[in-house]
Structure formats: C-alpha cells, structure tokens
Amino acid sequence: MGYTHSILFYTLATVALIVMAVGVAARVMIWRQGKAPSWHSALDRGALARAVVSRVLFQSTIRRQSLVRWAMHMAIFWGFVLLFVESLLLMVLDWFVPAGSSVAVFFEGSDGHALLNVWGDVWGLVLLAGIVVALIRRYVVRTAQLETLADDAVALWFLLGVSLTGFAAEGVRLAGGAQPAAEWAFAGAAFTWVADLPGVESPMTLFYVHGLASLAFLAYIPYSKMVHMLTAPIEMSLAAATARERSEAI
Amino acid sequence: MTRDMDWSILSWKQGLELDACVRCGECTNWCPVYEIEQREEVTPRGRSRSLRRLRGGEGGLLSRLVSGPPLSDDEFARLKEDLYQCTTCGQCHFVCPTGIDTMDLWESVRAVFAAAGEGPLPPHEALYRNIAEYDNPWQQPRSSRDRWAVRAAKGKNAEIAKVATAAPGTSEVLLFVGCTASFDMNLKQVAINTTKVLQKAGIDFSILGQAERCCGSTMRRVGMLDRFEERAKENIEQFNGLGIKTLVTSCSGCFKTIGRDYPKVGELDFEVLHVSQYLLRLLEEGALTLDTEVPLVVTYHDPCHFGRHAGVFEAPRKVLGQIPGLEFREMERIKENSRCCGAGGGVKAAYPGLQGSISHARIKEAEATGAEALVSTCPFCYQGLQVGMTGAGSALRMMDLTELVSAAIGGTSVDVAAAAQADGEGAVEVPTEVEAPSAAPSAAPSEAPVEG
C-alpha cells in the first residue's frame, strides 16, 4: 500500500480520538444543562431528511447568499469529508481486509493505487482550493463581515498545514522510487522536490508529520470554532424539522 | 464573581445553538442594531461568543477549554446591556446559514438573566409593574380600556354600532383589541375601523371591554418567563371560558403571543387570527366587498412578530390587492428580510434613540418606493415607525391596514384621516395625559411596550 502498518500511529490516533471525545463530551454536558423542551410538537421527519440533503450536503443557504462562499465552503467540506473517507478506507485495508482477498488484491494492484491516487489528489486539491479562497477572503479581500480572532486564524492555517503536508508526504513517497500507478498522482508529483529538503529523506518522516497534523486537527475540533462541523448539521436539520412549529415555510 | 445563572431554563438544543455559530458574520450584514451601533458585541455572532464564555466559565477546566476564557465583570455588565439591545426581530435566524433559532434563543437567554436577577432593564421592570397594576403597560385604568368603543358608538355622528361585551356564549368571534389600540389616541382608530368593517360584514363579534388584559408579550420578550406564563394561563382560562371559535387580534405582537407562545403554556380551544387574516377570509368568502376607490400609493411594512415570527406575509398583501384604486409598491427588503422598525424586544422602552435610528432607516426605504403612505398591521410598529417619520421629516403617512379597508367600504375618508393627522387632532389623547400614574415609569408610555 505504500504505507506500512504502524502501531505507533494507531496509538497516537487513539489518543487523538480520546481527546476529541472528551471535548465533545464536555460540550454535550454543557448542552444537557438545558432542561426546557427543545420542541413542542412532533419533528417533521420529511423536512429533516430534505434538510440533510439540501442544507447540509449541498449547503443551499450559503449558495443563495454568495456563490463564492458556497464554492469555498463546499470545497472545504467535501474535500475534508472525502479525504477522511480515504483515510478510513486505508485503515480498514490495513486492519480488517484479509491479505489475498479480492479487495486487498485490487487495492494492492495498479488499478487500486490509481483509484486512491486520483481520489486523494482530486479531493486534496479541492480542499486546498477552498482553503486558499478562505485565506484570500480573510486576509487579502478582508471581507467586511469576517472578524478574525485567534480561533479563526488557527483553524484556517491548521487546515492549510494538514492539506500541504498531505501533498508533501505524497511527493516524498513518489520520490522514493517506483510506485504503482504513480502517473495518476498528478498533484503529488509536483511535490517530489520536498524529498530534497534536509531531514525528510525517509518517506515515513512526512507521513508522520501529515498523520500527526491530521490527528491533531481531529482532536482540536471540539475545542475550537471547528465544532460547527458537528453542531451545524444537527442544528440545520432540527431547524428544518421544527420549522412548521415556528410557522415558517419549509 | 459568582453569578447564579440557571441554564436549565434553556433547552439542550439552545445550548447546542450557542455552539453552532460558524462565525461567518452573515448576521452582521442584516442586524438592524449592528447597522446603527457598529459594535461586534451586539451582533448575534458576538453575543453567542460572549454567552459561550459566560456559560463555560462557570464550569470546570474542561468546560473552560471548550468555551474560551470566562467573562470579566465588565464584560458581563456589557453583555447584559447588549442582550437587551436586540429587537428580537428574528432576521438573524433567516440569514444564518446554520438556521439557528435565534428568535427563541435570545428570549430564553434573557429569561436566564432575569431568573438570576441580572435582567431585565429598569424600564422593562417599570412596564411589568404597570401591567401588574393596570393590566396594560400604559398605566391606564382598566375602566378606560373600552372608552374607544363607547365614544365611537355615541351620539348622532356615531361611527359604529354598540359592540357587545364578551360573555360565555355571546358570540363566536372575539376581537382582542390589545393595549396599544385600546389606549393610544392615534391608534384607537384601528379598533374603530376594525369594528366598522366587521359590522359591515355582518359579523357577530364581541370584545372583552374592561375585562381585556394585556397579553403579556412584554414579559415574554424581556425574559420574565414565570410572570408571562402566569398571565398566559389566566388569559387562556378566560378565552376558553367564552366558548369562542375565533380570536381576532388587532396587533401583531398580541397575535404572535397568543397564537404562537400561548400554546406552549396551555391548550387553546379556538383559532387565533390576525385581523388581516380574518378580513382576507371575509373577502374570499364574499362576506365583505371592497367597492370604494382609495386612490393612494402605498407600501407595506411586515411586522417582525407577524412575518418572521409567525410566518404570515401574504394575507395583508392580498387584502391590499383587493382595494380598488390602490397602488401597492414593495420596499427593497420585505417578508423574511423585512427591515425591523426597531421597537420590539424592549428596545423602544430602554433605548429610544436606537429605536429612532432603526426606524429612520425603514422610513428611508419606504420613501424610496415613492409611496404616499406606509401601511402596517401592528399598532406597535405604527408607533415605532412614526418615530422614524418624525426624525426623517418624512412626508409619508403612517396607516394601519384597517384604515384602508374601512375607506374601501366607504366607512372612512382617507383624506379626512390625513387631515386629522396633519393638524394634530390624532395626538390629543396621549396616554400620559389621561390619568396620572401611581408610579411613573422611566419610559413615557409612547415609548413603552415591548412587542413589535
């Protein structure tokens, strides 16, 4: 697979997930202080389902407000989600898929590598594009409605770091020798120069840098504004499911 | 400093909502208070952040880690004021990409502050005392609540026939006039015009007269939740005891309160309609015909508590559309994005200058349509917008929808009404001049209530 199974990495992953879970639990405990009814009539499940598709997955509210903001947020949202899916897939292949099974054979072959390379590069670029637009809005255009506190800055630069170290790790891996379907890693190929930098001779060095940055980002989510990754979809869905109670058009 | 905030007053969803702000700042493009104040702290984004810090700061280390540093005493004092520098217009809910239910959230957070003795502000306390003592926020005696009906039905030039006082089984329709239209001389005509129209349509209706009590909107909006619920229960019992089928309100604030807030307190045995909805029903059923030309260019202001809070946008427009000779023009910001008049949420009582500035912006928008009159369906907005008209030196005329409908049935001459307004006849009976209050409030009655 290009990457070797690492007990150390998964130990760190476990620690990161525990830190994240503790942060989420702290938030939930605060929410649970509230005892008043959250809604007074039955939830509209149809509206909830429609909201998940329209407001959460396609972010229709932002689209109506600004196409630039919508494209930016869609890029960050879908780039992050689909790269996360790829990471989960790699973990499943590493831990759960028996060697020699048809699935393992597929992903060890050049077709499987090509799929993973294209997937990672395309969604990595999409994520990066979204982050760059966000940085331009915040620091170049200085959009009036944006207020930049430390939390806003850290979240954005953190995400940029995770994204760039991902490409750098791939570039170093490609520079390390013949890789199956390397020609499909078109974006990573632009980062092979990273391997010439001092201290990154081993492909594992940047793999760990990127892996740890990604894990740290996950752990950071509930302690920052990025908690909206969890809370916003819930609120969007419930807002739609209770809209009739507020007499709003759904 | 330890603060005794009871966060159980919120729902768990409202707790989540404070964590669901993505800090995009879209609310800052729309918030009528921020437009004037230009301070981050008054924006929904700023308030959410302060409230997260306040709430998290009361917990342990983990709580603080996820919520940010605790608020200092100075920051807390500012937050209290900022919380009440909000008209609760609900615009932020409609533009928030996350759809946070800010309309309920801000009122519930105010309830947390009020329960801790940190709210509401002194002018709001004065209003509550008035309501407790007089059953209205205007400090007017109960005996004068139905004076409009008695006077209008008296003499050779009576404008209306005598209106029945509600009793169990009297009639199926109850007109809930509300405090503003009952006591404010400028706005008594709303009640009179409504009566004219209903009588013309042959509706058998009654009013509560001196037994009508404030709906309690004031208490709900500023966070006096327990007192609101007491008032709501009393009123629900009174209404249900009448055996009515339909309760019609003149005021959008009363409509939102009775129609949307009361059902969370107790069951209503009747439907609640705003007068514009009821008039539309009568028009559609053919019980009412508008056949007198009203040659006027008008625009319409959506009251926040009728539009955004209760979801009614079309009924008043449809009624206006049926008035012959009337030309209707929309303002730039309408319906879900309608600009607030600035009077709601206790702002008019506590921050009259801010209210005037917000209202001024709305008047400018109305003037841009080229309309001769600005129409609304809420006596409280009517008052609030008049402040803006005065401030702007506007030539616009403020009108309630019922005045136009009354004119369209031949019941009122719009020109006469205009003349009355121009020579000040309509302003002779300002509530403070009627009866001396036992305890003067800090806000003049014309600046007092909190609906909107």
PDB file of N, CA, C and O in Angstrom, chain B residues 11-68:
ATOM      1  N   SER B  11     -33.237  25.037  26.545  1.00  0.00           N
ATOM      2  CA  SER B  11     -33.361  23.641  26.139  1.00  0.00           C
ATOM      3  C   SER B  11     -31.955  23.140  25.767  1.00  0.00           C
ATOM      4  O   SER B  11     -31.049  23.950  25.571  1.00  0.00           O
ATOM      5  N   TRP B  12     -31.782  21.826  25.674  1.00  0.00           N
ATOM      6  CA  TRP B  12     -30.454  21.330  25.264  1.00  0.00           C
ATOM      7  C   TRP B  12     -30.120  21.802  23.863  1.00  0.00           C
ATOM      8  O   TRP B  12     -28.972  22.083  23.531  1.00  0.00           O
ATOM      9  N   LYS B  13     -31.168  21.949  23.035  1.00  0.00           N
ATOM     10  CA  LYS B  13     -30.932  22.403  21.661  1.00  0.00           C
ATOM     11  C   LYS B  13     -30.407  23.841  21.657  1.00  0.00           C
ATOM     12  O   LYS B  13     -29.552  24.191  20.840  1.00  0.00           O
ATOM     13  N   GLN B  14     -30.926  24.653  22.567  1.00  0.00           N
ATOM     14  CA  GLN B  14     -30.433  26.034  22.620  1.00  0.00           C
ATOM     15  C   GLN B  14     -28.991  26.077  23.116  1.00  0.00           C
ATOM     16  O   GLN B  14     -28.211  26.940  22.712  1.00  0.00           O
ATOM     17  N   GLY B  15     -28.633  25.135  23.981  1.00  0.00           N
ATOM     18  CA  GLY B  15     -27.233  25.027  24.383  1.00  0.00           C
ATOM     19  C   GLY B  15     -26.363  24.714  23.186  1.00  0.00           C
ATOM     20  O   GLY B  15     -25.297  25.315  22.983  1.00  0.00           O
ATOM     21  N   LEU B  16     -26.829  23.787  22.383  1.00  0.00           N
ATOM     22  CA  LEU B  16     -26.102  23.432  21.157  1.00  0.00           C
ATOM     23  C   LEU B  16     -26.027  24.618  20.209  1.00  0.00           C
ATOM     24  O   LEU B  16     -25.007  24.850  19.557  1.00  0.00           O
ATOM     25  N   GLU B  17     -27.122  25.387  20.150  1.00  0.00           N
ATOM     26  CA  GLU B  17     -27.164  26.516  19.211  1.00  0.00           C
ATOM     27  C   GLU B  17     -26.063  27.542  19.490  1.00  0.00           C
ATOM     28  O   GLU B  17     -25.516  28.147  18.565  1.00  0.00           O
ATOM     29  N   LEU B  18     -25.744  27.717  20.763  1.00  0.00           N
ATOM     30  CA  LEU B  18     -24.667  28.658  21.083  1.00  0.00           C
ATOM     31  C   LEU B  18     -23.326  28.148  20.564  1.00  0.00           C
ATOM     32  O   LEU B  18     -22.388  28.923  20.379  1.00  0.00           O
ATOM     33  N   ASP B  19     -23.237  26.841  20.353  1.00  0.00           N
ATOM     34  CA  ASP B  19     -22.002  26.249  19.807  1.00  0.00           C
ATOM     35  C   ASP B  19     -22.079  26.052  18.295  1.00  0.00           C
ATOM     36  O   ASP B  19     -21.143  25.511  17.700  1.00  0.00           O
ATOM     37  N   ALA B  20     -23.185  26.429  17.695  1.00  0.00           N
ATOM     38  CA  ALA B  20     -23.369  26.138  16.270  1.00  0.00           C
ATOM     39  C   ALA B  20     -23.075  27.336  15.378  1.00  0.00           C
ATOM     40  O   ALA B  20     -23.162  27.230  14.160  1.00  0.00           O
ATOM     41  N   CYS B  21     -22.702  28.458  15.995  1.00  0.00           N
ATOM     42  CA  CYS B  21     -22.367  29.637  15.182  1.00  0.00           C
ATOM     43  C   CYS B  21     -21.052  29.365  14.457  1.00  0.00           C
ATOM     44  O   CYS B  21     -20.055  29.025  15.090  1.00  0.00           O
ATOM     45  N   VAL B  22     -21.068  29.520  13.141  1.00  0.00           N
ATOM     46  CA  VAL B  22     -19.860  29.253  12.354  1.00  0.00           C
ATOM     47  C   VAL B  22     -19.003  30.507  12.204  1.00  0.00           C
ATOM     48  O   VAL B  22     -17.973  30.475  11.543  1.00  0.00           O
ATOM     49  N   ARG B  23     -19.439  31.592  12.796  1.00  0.00           N
ATOM     50  CA  ARG B  23     -18.706  32.870  12.776  1.00  0.00           C
ATOM     51  C   ARG B  23     -18.530  33.410  11.356  1.00  0.00           C
ATOM     52  O   ARG B  23     -17.533  34.057  11.058  1.00  0.00           O
ATOM     53  N   CYS B  24     -19.505  33.149  10.496  1.00  0.00           N
ATOM     54  CA  CYS B  24     -19.402  33.626   9.109  1.00  0.00           C
ATOM     55  C   CYS B  24     -19.692  35.115   9.026  1.00  0.00           C
ATOM     56  O   CYS B  24     -19.270  35.779   8.078  1.00  0.00           O
ATOM     57  N   GLY B  25     -20.437  35.636  10.017  1.00  0.00           N
ATOM     58  CA  GLY B  25     -20.721  37.072  10.028  1.00  0.00           C
ATOM     59  C   GLY B  25     -21.852  37.507   9.116  1.00  0.00           C
ATOM     60  O   GLY B  25     -22.082  38.704   8.935  1.00  0.00           O
ATOM     61  N   GLU B  26     -22.599  36.556   8.555  1.00  0.00           N
ATOM     62  CA  GLU B  26     -23.716  36.951   7.701  1.00  0.00           C
ATOM     63  C   GLU B  26     -24.714  37.803   8.487  1.00  0.00           C
ATOM     64  O   GLU B  26     -25.305  38.742   7.944  1.00  0.00           O
ATOM     65  N   CYS B  27     -24.885  37.481   9.760  1.00  0.00           N
ATOM     66  CA  CYS B  27     -25.832  38.243  10.589  1.00  0.00           C
ATOM     67  C   CYS B  27     -25.450  39.721  10.671  1.00  0.00           C
ATOM     68  O   CYS B  27     -26.325  40.584  10.810  1.00  0.00           O
ATOM     69  N   THR B  28     -24.157  40.004  10.566  1.00  0.00           N
ATOM     70  CA  THR B  28     -23.747  41.410  10.681  1.00  0.00           C
ATOM     71  C   THR B  28     -24.204  42.233   9.468  1.00  0.00           C
ATOM     72  O   THR B  28     -24.274  43.451   9.538  1.00  0.00           O
ATOM     73  N   ASN B  29     -24.494  41.551   8.374  1.00  0.00           N
ATOM     74  CA  ASN B  29     -24.984  42.270   7.189  1.00  0.00           C
ATOM     75  C   ASN B  29     -26.443  42.681   7.327  1.00  0.00           C
ATOM     76  O   ASN B  29     -26.939  43.475   6.530  1.00  0.00           O
ATOM     77  N   TRP B  30     -27.136  42.087   8.289  1.00  0.00           N
ATOM     78  CA  TRP B  30     -28.586  42.264   8.365  1.00  0.00           C
ATOM     79  C   TRP B  30     -29.081  42.818   9.695  1.00  0.00           C
ATOM     80  O   TRP B  30     -30.180  43.373   9.751  1.00  0.00           O
ATOM     81  N   CYS B  31     -28.312  42.639  10.746  1.00  0.00           N
ATOM     82  CA  CYS B  31     -28.790  43.021  12.084  1.00  0.00           C
ATOM     83  C   CYS B  31     -29.075  44.525  12.131  1.00  0.00           C
ATOM     84  O   CYS B  31     -28.186  45.340  11.886  1.00  0.00           O
ATOM     85  N   PRO B  32     -30.324  44.915  12.454  1.00  0.00           N
ATOM     86  CA  PRO B  32     -30.654  46.355  12.445  1.00  0.00           C
ATOM     87  C   PRO B  32     -29.936  47.125  13.547  1.00  0.00           C
ATOM     88  O   PRO B  32     -29.702  48.321  13.403  1.00  0.00           O
ATOM     89  N   VAL B  33     -29.598  46.432  14.613  1.00  0.00           N
ATOM     90  CA  VAL B  33     -28.901  47.112  15.708  1.00  0.00           C
ATOM     91  C   VAL B  33     -27.437  47.337  15.336  1.00  0.00           C
ATOM     92  O   VAL B  33     -26.880  48.429  15.539  1.00  0.00           O
ATOM     93  N   TYR B  34     -26.820  46.328  14.742  1.00  0.00           N
ATOM     94  CA  TYR B  34     -25.420  46.476  14.339  1.00  0.00           C
ATOM     95  C   TYR B  34     -25.281  47.571  13.279  1.00  0.00           C
ATOM     96  O   TYR B  34     -24.292  48.314  13.258  1.00  0.00           O
ATOM     97  N   GLU B  35     -26.290  47.679  12.429  1.00  0.00           N
ATOM     98  CA  GLU B  35     -26.255  48.708  11.380  1.00  0.00           C
ATOM     99  C   GLU B  35     -26.078  50.102  11.995  1.00  0.00           C
ATOM    100  O   GLU B  35     -25.420  50.959  11.425  1.00  0.00           O
ATOM    101  N   ILE B  36     -26.668  50.289  13.162  1.00  0.00           N
ATOM    102  CA  ILE B  36     -26.568  51.588  13.830  1.00  0.00           C
ATOM    103  C   ILE B  36     -25.365  51.625  14.772  1.00  0.00           C
ATOM    104  O   ILE B  36     -24.578  52.571  14.770  1.00  0.00           O
ATOM    105  N   GLU B  37     -25.235  50.592  15.588  1.00  0.00           N
ATOM    106  CA  GLU B  37     -24.223  50.603  16.655  1.00  0.00           C
ATOM    107  C   GLU B  37     -22.808  50.303  16.162  1.00  0.00           C
ATOM    108  O   GLU B  37     -21.829  50.770  16.749  1.00  0.00           O
ATOM    109  N   GLN B  38     -22.695  49.464  15.127  1.00  0.00           N
ATOM    110  CA  GLN B  38     -21.384  49.085  14.581  1.00  0.00           C
ATOM    111  C   GLN B  38     -20.453  48.522  15.667  1.00  0.00           C
ATOM    112  O   GLN B  38     -19.261  48.836  15.708  1.00  0.00           O
ATOM    113  N   ARG B  39     -21.017  47.710  16.545  1.00  0.00           N
ATOM    114  CA  ARG B  39     -20.198  47.043  17.574  1.00  0.00           C
ATOM    115  C   ARG B  39     -20.409  45.540  17.444  1.00  0.00           C
ATOM    116  O   ARG B  39     -21.545  45.060  17.430  1.00  0.00           O
ATOM    117  N   GLU B  40     -19.312  44.805  17.379  1.00  0.00           N
ATOM    118  CA  GLU B  40     -19.383  43.359  17.239  1.00  0.00           C
ATOM    119  C   GLU B  40     -20.196  42.723  18.365  1.00  0.00           C
ATOM    120  O   GLU B  40     -20.936  41.754  18.163  1.00  0.00           O
ATOM    121  N   GLU B  41     -20.088  43.287  19.562  1.00  0.00           N
ATOM    122  CA  GLU B  41     -20.735  42.663  20.735  1.00  0.00           C
ATOM    123  C   GLU B  41     -22.246  42.596  20.621  1.00  0.00           C
ATOM    124  O   GLU B  41     -22.873  41.768  21.288  1.00  0.00           O
ATOM    125  N   VAL B  42     -22.859  43.475  19.815  1.00  0.00           N
ATOM    126  CA  VAL B  42     -24.322  43.445  19.726  1.00  0.00           C
ATOM    127  C   VAL B  42     -24.801  42.481  18.641  1.00  0.00           C
ATOM    128  O   VAL B  42     -26.000  42.228  18.519  1.00  0.00           O
ATOM    129  N   THR B  43     -23.891  41.959  17.860  1.00  0.00           N
ATOM    130  CA  THR B  43     -24.310  41.056  16.790  1.00  0.00           C
ATOM    131  C   THR B  43     -24.635  39.685  17.364  1.00  0.00           C
ATOM    132  O   THR B  43     -24.129  39.313  18.430  1.00  0.00           O
ATOM    133  N   PRO B  44     -25.453  38.932  16.683  1.00  0.00           N
ATOM    134  CA  PRO B  44     -25.705  37.554  17.140  1.00  0.00           C
ATOM    135  C   PRO B  44     -24.399  36.768  17.282  1.00  0.00           C
ATOM    136  O   PRO B  44     -24.243  36.000  18.231  1.00  0.00           O
ATOM    137  N   ARG B  45     -23.460  36.980  16.374  1.00  0.00           N
ATOM    138  CA  ARG B  45     -22.166  36.287  16.484  1.00  0.00           C
ATOM    139  C   ARG B  45     -21.439  36.695  17.769  1.00  0.00           C
ATOM    140  O   ARG B  45     -20.935  35.848  18.507  1.00  0.00           O
ATOM    141  N   GLY B  46     -21.420  37.994  18.040  1.00  0.00           N
ATOM    142  CA  GLY B  46     -20.728  38.488  19.230  1.00  0.00           C
ATOM    143  C   GLY B  46     -21.403  38.029  20.507  1.00  0.00           C
ATOM    144  O   GLY B  46     -20.747  37.623  21.474  1.00  0.00           O
ATOM    145  N   ARG B  47     -22.743  38.084  20.509  1.00  0.00           N
ATOM    146  CA  ARG B  47     -23.472  37.653  21.711  1.00  0.00           C
ATOM    147  C   ARG B  47     -23.282  36.165  21.957  1.00  0.00           C
ATOM    148  O   ARG B  47     -23.131  35.729  23.100  1.00  0.00           O
ATOM    149  N   SER B  48     -23.307  35.379  20.878  1.00  0.00           N
ATOM    150  CA  SER B  48     -23.118  33.929  21.037  1.00  0.00           C
ATOM    151  C   SER B  48     -21.769  33.640  21.681  1.00  0.00           C
ATOM    152  O   SER B  48     -21.663  32.811  22.588  1.00  0.00           O
ATOM    153  N   ARG B  49     -20.755  34.338  21.229  1.00  0.00           N
ATOM    154  CA  ARG B  49     -19.410  34.104  21.768  1.00  0.00           C
ATOM    155  C   ARG B  49     -19.357  34.482  23.253  1.00  0.00           C
ATOM    156  O   ARG B  49     -18.816  33.738  24.081  1.00  0.00           O
ATOM    157  N   SER B  50     -19.924  35.633  23.576  1.00  0.00           N
ATOM    158  CA  SER B  50     -19.915  36.060  24.976  1.00  0.00           C
ATOM    159  C   SER B  50     -20.691  35.075  25.847  1.00  0.00           C
ATOM    160  O   SER B  50     -20.271  34.753  26.962  1.00  0.00           O
ATOM    161  N   LEU B  51     -21.811  34.611  25.335  1.00  0.00           N
ATOM    162  CA  LEU B  51     -22.632  33.677  26.118  1.00  0.00           C
ATOM    163  C   LEU B  51     -21.926  32.333  26.291  1.00  0.00           C
ATOM    164  O   LEU B  51     -22.034  31.703  27.344  1.00  0.00           O
ATOM    165  N   ARG B  52     -21.207  31.889  25.266  1.00  0.00           N
ATOM    166  CA  ARG B  52     -20.430  30.648  25.405  1.00  0.00           C
ATOM    167  C   ARG B  52     -19.389  30.800  26.513  1.00  0.00           C
ATOM    168  O   ARG B  52     -19.202  29.922  27.339  1.00  0.00           O
ATOM    169  N   ARG B  53     -18.742  31.947  26.500  1.00  0.00           N
ATOM    170  CA  ARG B  53     -17.711  32.182  27.513  1.00  0.00           C
ATOM    171  C   ARG B  53     -18.332  32.296  28.900  1.00  0.00           C
ATOM    172  O   ARG B  53     -17.783  31.780  29.881  1.00  0.00           O
ATOM    173  N   LEU B  54     -19.478  32.937  28.985  1.00  0.00           N
ATOM    174  CA  LEU B  54     -20.153  33.069  30.277  1.00  0.00           C
ATOM    175  C   LEU B  54     -20.545  31.703  30.824  1.00  0.00           C
ATOM    176  O   LEU B  54     -20.265  31.359  31.974  1.00  0.00           O
ATOM    177  N   ARG B  55     -21.179  30.925  29.971  1.00  0.00           N
ATOM    178  CA  ARG B  55     -21.678  29.608  30.373  1.00  0.00           C
ATOM    179  C   ARG B  55     -20.517  28.663  30.691  1.00  0.00           C
ATOM    180  O   ARG B  55     -20.493  28.005  31.731  1.00  0.00           O
ATOM    181  N   GLY B  56     -19.518  28.623  29.815  1.00  0.00           N
ATOM    182  CA  GLY B  56     -18.382  27.729  30.026  1.00  0.00           C
ATOM    183  C   GLY B  56     -17.533  28.142  31.200  1.00  0.00           C
ATOM    184  O   GLY B  56     -16.968  27.300  31.906  1.00  0.00           O
ATOM    185  N   GLY B  57     -17.472  29.445  31.441  1.00  0.00           N
ATOM    186  CA  GLY B  57     -16.637  29.959  32.520  1.00  0.00           C
ATOM    187  C   GLY B  57     -17.129  29.562  33.894  1.00  0.00           C
ATOM    188  O   GLY B  57     -16.392  29.636  34.882  1.00  0.00           O
ATOM    189  N   GLU B  58     -18.387  29.135  33.958  1.00  0.00           N
ATOM    190  CA  GLU B  58     -18.935  28.729  35.256  1.00  0.00           C
ATOM    191  C   GLU B  58     -18.611  27.278  35.580  1.00  0.00           C
ATOM    192  O   GLU B  58     -18.837  26.825  36.696  1.00  0.00           O
ATOM    193  N   GLY B  59     -18.081  26.555  34.595  1.00  0.00           N
ATOM    194  CA  GLY B  59     -17.791  25.141  34.814  1.00  0.00           C
ATOM    195  C   GLY B  59     -16.337  24.912  35.175  1.00  0.00           C
ATOM    196  O   GLY B  59     -15.605  25.839  35.525  1.00  0.00           O
ATOM    197  N   GLY B  60     -15.925  23.668  35.055  1.00  0.00           N
ATOM    198  CA  GLY B  60     -14.554  23.303  35.393  1.00  0.00           C
ATOM    199  C   GLY B  60     -13.609  23.569  34.237  1.00  0.00           C
ATOM    200  O   GLY B  60     -13.941  24.271  33.279  1.00  0.00           O
ATOM    201  N   LEU B  61     -12.431  22.963  34.341  1.00  0.00           N
ATOM    202  CA  LEU B  61     -11.375  23.204  33.372  1.00  0.00           C
ATOM    203  C   LEU B  61     -11.796  22.819  31.954  1.00  0.00           C
ATOM    204  O   LEU B  61     -11.604  23.568  30.999  1.00  0.00           O
ATOM    205  N   LEU B  62     -12.412  21.642  31.849  1.00  0.00           N
ATOM    206  CA  LEU B  62     -12.819  21.174  30.524  1.00  0.00           C
ATOM    207  C   LEU B  62     -13.836  22.126  29.900  1.00  0.00           C
ATOM    208  O   LEU B  62     -13.778  22.455  28.719  1.00  0.00           O
ATOM    209  N   SER B  63     -14.763  22.542  30.740  1.00  0.00           N
ATOM    210  CA  SER B  63     -15.797  23.448  30.277  1.00  0.00           C
ATOM    211  C   SER B  63     -15.169  24.732  29.735  1.00  0.00           C
ATOM    212  O   SER B  63     -15.567  25.268  28.697  1.00  0.00           O
ATOM    213  N   ARG B  64     -14.151  25.208  30.446  1.00  0.00           N
ATOM    214  CA  ARG B  64     -13.478  26.432  30.006  1.00  0.00           C
ATOM    215  C   ARG B  64     -12.656  26.180  28.749  1.00  0.00           C
ATOM    216  O   ARG B  64     -12.541  27.053  27.890  1.00  0.00           O
ATOM    217  N   LEU B  65     -12.102  24.978  28.642  1.00  0.00           N
ATOM    218  CA  LEU B  65     -11.288  24.660  27.471  1.00  0.00           C
ATOM    219  C   LEU B  65     -12.108  24.696  26.183  1.00  0.00           C
ATOM    220  O   LEU B  65     -11.618  25.092  25.133  1.00  0.00           O
ATOM    221  N   VAL B  66     -13.354  24.263  26.283  1.00  0.00           N
ATOM    222  CA  VAL B  66     -14.177  24.253  25.067  1.00  0.00           C
ATOM    223  C   VAL B  66     -14.934  25.568  24.857  1.00  0.00           C
ATOM    224  O   VAL B  66     -15.541  25.760  23.815  1.00  0.00           O
ATOM    225  N   SER B  67     -14.924  26.456  25.856  1.00  0.00           N
ATOM    226  CA  SER B  67     -15.770  27.653  25.761  1.00  0.00           C
ATOM    227  C   SER B  67     -15.006  28.966  25.706  1.00  0.00           C
ATOM    228  O   SER B  67     -15.606  30.007  25.477  1.00  0.00           O
ATOM    229  N   GLY B  68     -13.739  28.922  25.950  1.00  0.00           N
ATOM    230  CA  GLY B  68     -12.972  30.164  25.954  1.00  0.00           C
ATOM    231  C   GLY B  68     -12.864  30.737  27.344  1.00  0.00           C
ATOM    232  O   GLY B  68     -13.490  30.229  28.290  1.00  0.00           O
TER     233      GLY B  68
END
